[in-house]
Amino acid sequence: MLHVGLAHFLAVGALLFALGAYCVTTRKNAVGILMGVELILNAANVNFVAFGHYSWGGIHGQVFALFVIVLAAAEAAVGLAIVLTLYRHYKTIDVTRAERLEG
Amino acid sequence: MIGRMLAGSSNPPGLPGGGRDGLVYEAKDLFGLGQLSDFLWYALAALTVGSAAGVAFSRNIIYSAFSLLGTFLGAAAMYVYLAAPFVAITQVLIYIGGVLVLILFAVMLTSRIRDVQISNGSLAPLPGALGLLACAGLLGYVGGSTPWHEVARPEMIDQAQALGDGFLSTYLLPFEAASVVLLATLVASVVIARRETDEEEAAGRSEAADRGGAGTPPGAVRAGGRAAHGPPATEEV
């Protein structure tokens, strides 16, 4: 049995990132795309904290993870507000059908 | 304390232990299950990645949203294993309590729940799957084969105090910038998502009528989606 080490956490981060990238690139639903972005940010966070714990030491990795969490919350709020406005305009949140920019 | 125990017991035995972590090795000797935390880690990693796969592949956007819960919880467990309980609790509070609820609200507000088919279509799934495999393979290979600099015995620090000191000394400028970003986000999301008031709508209508010329009736000028709400003049606040 392999002991859990840095490489294991990096593998989890890689899988999360790949699944998030798949979600972002293939979803038609705008909320689904935002979920993929959350997955990618979580992958980055896992890597930050893992490197901070195993190879850097101290709290620096955790500080960056906390900033990423704050910015992810801000991104989700603004992104979902945009999605709601999109839905009000087009009656759909299919990103392939919202192709006009209108003031 | 839990994070300290788990993270401590997931290290290979034989390395010099810290003076304050005697509890870990006592527990290990007591039960004879030194690998228990490793098994638990694999289960939690499977939860995390499996839920993420559910988010990425589910046909129903509501199932995706609920799968995201498992991913966030699993990531919080990863932080506990990495001796970062403060980040884990922040993850639970902000991601699950805030972001996930926000996403569920958006899902419920933007899809017609009564329709059986809640759209979550995919765009070019085959190239996307190829990209997924390539990305996961490359990142996993790099992460697994690079000889990262690892400290022999990761230190356990007093989390909340160290983080508070860091935020108010070394990371003060990013901390303040983050607060400004949050304020801007608050204002911006309200401005983006609110409905126009009656006066603004009337102003916009007269403007559009001026642009459209005298011959067109004022109601027909606004051909956007808002005309579906009914006559704008009778809309209540």
XYZ file of C-alpha atoms in Angstrom:
340
model
C 0.000 0.000 0.000
C 1.372 3.305 -1.040
C 1.631 5.922 1.616
C -0.202 9.096 0.855
C 2.218 11.789 -0.167
C 2.513 14.866 -2.298
C 2.056 12.988 -5.582
C -1.321 11.653 -4.487
C -2.661 15.120 -3.873
C -1.225 16.283 -7.179
C -3.041 13.420 -8.911
C -6.329 14.475 -7.320
C -5.677 18.054 -8.405
C -4.870 16.960 -11.950
C -8.067 14.919 -12.225
C -10.169 17.757 -10.820
C -8.595 20.202 -13.248
C -9.121 17.907 -16.231
C -12.763 17.294 -15.337
C -13.318 21.010 -14.830
C -11.722 21.829 -18.160
C -13.924 19.222 -19.824
C -16.947 20.771 -18.150
C -16.027 24.275 -19.270
C -15.297 23.320 -22.865
C -18.273 21.067 -23.546
C -21.188 22.488 -21.595
C -23.868 24.471 -23.343
C -25.502 25.518 -20.097
C -23.955 28.679 -18.655
C -24.406 27.488 -15.073
C -22.623 24.257 -16.015
C -19.691 26.285 -17.276
C -19.535 28.104 -13.949
C -19.510 24.747 -12.154
C -16.527 23.738 -14.268
C -14.730 26.912 -13.257
C -15.361 26.032 -9.614
C -13.827 22.607 -10.198
C -10.728 24.170 -11.745
C -10.334 26.590 -8.844
C -10.674 23.723 -6.368
C -7.947 21.824 -8.199
C -5.650 24.820 -7.934
C -6.469 25.117 -4.256
C -5.645 21.484 -3.544
C -2.294 21.959 -5.261
C -1.566 25.166 -3.345
C -2.223 23.610 0.031
C -0.420 20.372 -0.867
C 2.751 22.153 -1.970
C 2.516 24.456 1.008
C 2.306 21.505 3.358
C 4.830 19.158 1.820
C 7.509 21.278 0.227
C 7.323 24.882 1.348
C 6.156 24.784 4.925
C 4.438 27.524 6.824
C 1.116 29.078 5.993
C 1.890 30.557 2.584
C 0.075 27.937 0.540
C -2.969 28.207 2.760
C -3.017 31.989 2.440
C -3.118 31.691 -1.333
C -5.849 29.078 -1.080
C -7.918 31.439 1.052
C -7.496 34.251 -1.473
C -8.560 31.870 -4.235
C -11.665 30.951 -2.240
C -12.563 34.625 -1.789
C -12.105 35.368 -5.479
C -14.077 32.256 -6.429
C -16.993 33.488 -4.348
C -16.813 36.893 -6.045
C -16.612 35.244 -9.454
C -19.610 33.052 -8.727
C -21.707 36.027 -7.594
C -20.965 38.154 -10.654
C -21.148 35.200 -13.043
C -24.524 34.073 -11.799
C -25.851 37.637 -11.924
C -24.785 37.743 -15.570
C -26.474 34.387 -16.155
C -29.717 35.659 -14.646
C -29.617 38.754 -16.870
C -28.922 36.528 -19.866
C -31.923 34.396 -18.977
C -34.141 37.446 -18.679
C -33.091 38.635 -22.124
C -33.075 35.420 -24.111
C -35.288 33.085 -22.050
C -32.476 30.547 -22.201
C -29.014 30.129 -20.766
C -27.725 28.112 -23.695
C -24.456 29.885 -24.430
C -24.513 28.849 -28.081
C -27.688 30.850 -28.601
C -26.667 34.026 -26.820
C -24.519 35.440 -29.543
C -25.477 39.082 -29.729
C -24.024 41.815 -27.582
C -26.691 44.392 -27.005
C -26.640 47.448 -24.784
C -6.332 18.408 16.362
C -8.009 15.966 14.004
C -6.086 17.392 11.087
C -2.905 17.097 13.076
C -3.614 13.455 13.838
C -4.579 12.527 10.288
C -1.782 14.379 8.599
C 0.695 13.073 11.108
C -0.352 9.475 10.716
C -0.257 9.621 6.932
C 3.485 10.096 6.984
C 5.796 7.142 6.615
C 6.815 5.657 9.927
C 10.429 5.807 10.907
C 10.802 9.484 10.241
C 11.619 11.582 13.251
C 8.375 12.767 14.751
C 7.723 16.151 16.224
C 7.759 16.430 19.948
C 4.113 17.454 20.190
C 2.647 14.645 18.132
C 3.098 11.698 20.401
C -0.644 11.101 20.308
C -0.459 10.016 16.687
C 1.936 7.200 17.271
C 0.146 6.082 20.398
C -3.046 5.676 18.412
C -1.198 3.797 15.713
C 0.327 1.359 18.163
C -2.928 0.912 19.946
C -4.965 -0.289 17.019
C -2.271 -1.706 14.792
C -3.901 0.047 11.845
C -1.246 2.398 10.615
C -2.730 2.332 7.155
C -6.227 3.288 8.218
C -5.787 6.948 7.393
C -4.434 5.975 3.976
C -7.495 3.855 3.246
C -9.672 6.722 4.378
C -7.740 9.062 2.112
C -8.329 6.866 -0.900
C -12.048 6.733 -0.132
C -12.208 10.519 0.177
C -10.213 11.011 -3.019
C -12.611 8.657 -4.787
C -15.509 10.731 -3.441
C -13.905 13.939 -4.691
C -13.000 12.743 -8.160
C -16.189 10.706 -8.586
C -18.355 13.676 -7.700
C -16.348 15.846 -10.065
C -16.992 13.284 -12.792
C -20.666 13.498 -11.910
C -20.510 17.273 -12.335
C -18.813 16.932 -15.689
C -20.822 14.085 -17.189
C -24.314 14.255 -15.707
C -27.121 14.849 -18.162
C -29.188 16.819 -15.673
C -27.959 20.161 -14.426
C -29.546 19.613 -11.007
C -27.629 16.373 -10.539
C -24.488 18.249 -11.521
C -25.183 20.864 -8.887
C -25.670 18.250 -6.189
C -22.558 16.357 -7.265
C -20.651 19.566 -6.710
C -21.481 19.154 -3.019
C -19.478 15.926 -2.898
C -16.549 17.553 -4.656
C -16.447 20.460 -2.221
C -16.727 18.158 0.789
C -13.981 15.913 -0.557
C -11.728 18.894 -1.189
C -12.355 20.043 2.388
C -11.282 16.584 3.563
C -8.121 16.913 1.476
C -7.326 20.134 3.329
C -7.832 18.381 6.660
C -5.346 15.735 5.554
C -2.926 18.491 4.613
C -3.071 19.893 8.154
C -5.031 22.931 7.031
C -8.228 22.799 9.069
C -8.825 26.532 8.749
C -8.904 26.288 4.965
C -11.159 23.243 5.248
C -13.675 25.091 7.386
C -13.525 28.115 5.103
C -14.138 25.791 2.178
C -17.226 24.350 3.844
C -18.557 27.757 4.870
C -17.944 29.659 1.648
C -18.163 27.016 -1.042
C -20.952 24.862 0.333
C -22.769 27.533 2.282
C -22.367 30.290 -0.283
C -21.322 29.320 -3.758
C -23.242 26.057 -3.958
C -26.443 27.648 -2.683
C -25.973 30.452 -5.202
C -25.494 27.923 -8.005
C -28.572 25.992 -6.934
C -30.561 29.223 -6.918
C -29.367 29.996 -10.428
C -30.245 26.494 -11.598
C -33.711 26.686 -10.138
C -34.325 30.196 -11.447
C -33.155 29.552 -14.982
C -34.606 26.163 -15.841
C -38.224 25.211 -16.063
C -38.397 22.550 -13.395
C -41.617 21.063 -14.721
C -39.991 20.170 -17.999
C -38.744 16.629 -17.844
C -35.757 17.480 -19.969
C -33.652 19.975 -18.054
C -31.135 21.001 -20.618
C -27.567 20.148 -19.938
C -26.419 19.383 -23.424
C -22.847 18.832 -24.399
C -20.908 20.434 -27.176
C -18.468 18.152 -28.974
C -18.078 15.577 -26.189
C -15.567 13.427 -28.048
C -12.830 16.065 -28.516
C -13.586 17.178 -25.003
C -13.001 13.654 -23.687
C -9.739 13.448 -25.622
C -8.664 16.733 -24.088
C -9.657 15.436 -20.663
C -7.545 12.313 -21.031
C -4.580 14.251 -22.393
C -4.804 16.886 -19.670
C -5.203 14.421 -16.813
C -2.458 12.185 -18.173
C 0.027 14.974 -18.694
C -0.622 16.663 -15.365
C -0.626 13.370 -13.493
C 2.607 12.296 -15.171
C 4.335 15.576 -14.392
C 3.072 15.552 -10.830
C 4.094 11.965 -10.248
C 7.467 11.884 -11.955
C 8.999 15.207 -10.980
C 11.276 14.962 -7.938
C 9.615 17.680 -5.907
C 11.421 19.110 -2.967
C 9.733 17.532 0.033
C 10.514 18.206 3.627
C 10.965 15.025 5.589
C 8.546 15.861 8.362
C 6.012 18.542 7.489
C 5.589 20.975 10.308
C 2.346 21.415 12.163
C 1.650 25.027 12.922
C -0.912 26.806 14.977
C -3.312 27.525 12.162
C -5.618 30.372 13.022
C -3.047 32.446 14.856
C -0.436 32.081 12.127
C -2.964 32.889 9.426
C -4.209 35.936 11.278
C -0.682 37.187 11.781
C 0.084 36.601 8.115
C -3.016 38.389 6.894
C -2.303 41.433 9.015
C 1.426 41.638 8.361
C 2.911 39.969 5.295
C -0.266 39.722 3.262
C -1.891 42.968 4.336
C -2.008 44.508 0.861
C -3.647 41.489 -0.834
C -6.026 41.287 2.100
C -7.166 44.875 1.607
C -7.353 44.372 -2.152
C -9.573 41.347 -1.565
C -11.907 43.425 0.564
C -12.148 46.051 -2.174
C -12.831 43.285 -4.699
C -15.627 41.938 -2.516
C -17.216 45.379 -2.223
C -17.033 45.877 -5.989
C -18.536 42.422 -6.478
C -21.414 43.192 -4.168
C -22.260 46.422 -5.973
C -21.693 44.955 -9.432
C -23.859 41.896 -8.983
C -26.716 44.025 -7.687
C -26.360 46.425 -10.622
C -26.219 43.603 -13.151
C -29.036 41.462 -11.823
C -31.646 43.995 -10.759
C -34.646 44.973 -12.822
C -34.948 48.461 -14.174
C -37.194 50.790 -12.261
C -40.212 52.364 -13.870
C -38.576 55.744 -14.449
C -35.549 54.239 -16.127
C -37.735 52.060 -18.272
C -39.873 55.015 -19.295
C -36.752 56.994 -20.114
C -35.433 54.117 -22.189
C -38.762 53.835 -23.984
C -38.934 57.517 -24.943
C -35.332 57.331 -26.085
C -36.149 54.344 -28.265
C -39.216 56.111 -29.603
C -37.069 59.085 -30.558
C -34.715 56.786 -32.344
C -37.491 54.824 -34.048
C -39.201 57.861 -35.558
C -42.678 59.220 -35.196
C -44.486 56.552 -37.174
C -43.866 53.574 -34.930
C -45.940 52.990 -31.809
C -43.857 53.131 -28.638
C -44.645 49.582 -27.554
C -43.370 47.996 -30.746
C -39.958 49.583 -30.645
C -38.548 47.431 -27.932
C -38.375 44.140 -29.715
C -36.181 42.518 -27.094
C -37.152 39.804 -24.689
C -38.608 42.225 -22.209
C -41.674 42.734 -24.385
C -42.779 39.251 -23.370
C -43.468 40.481 -19.855
C -46.571 42.242 -21.090
C -47.189 45.928 -21.481
C -44.372 47.677 -19.621
C -46.506 50.610 -18.555
C -48.624 48.445 -16.244
C -45.731 46.549 -14.710
C -45.663 46.870 -10.974
C -42.634 47.647 -8.898
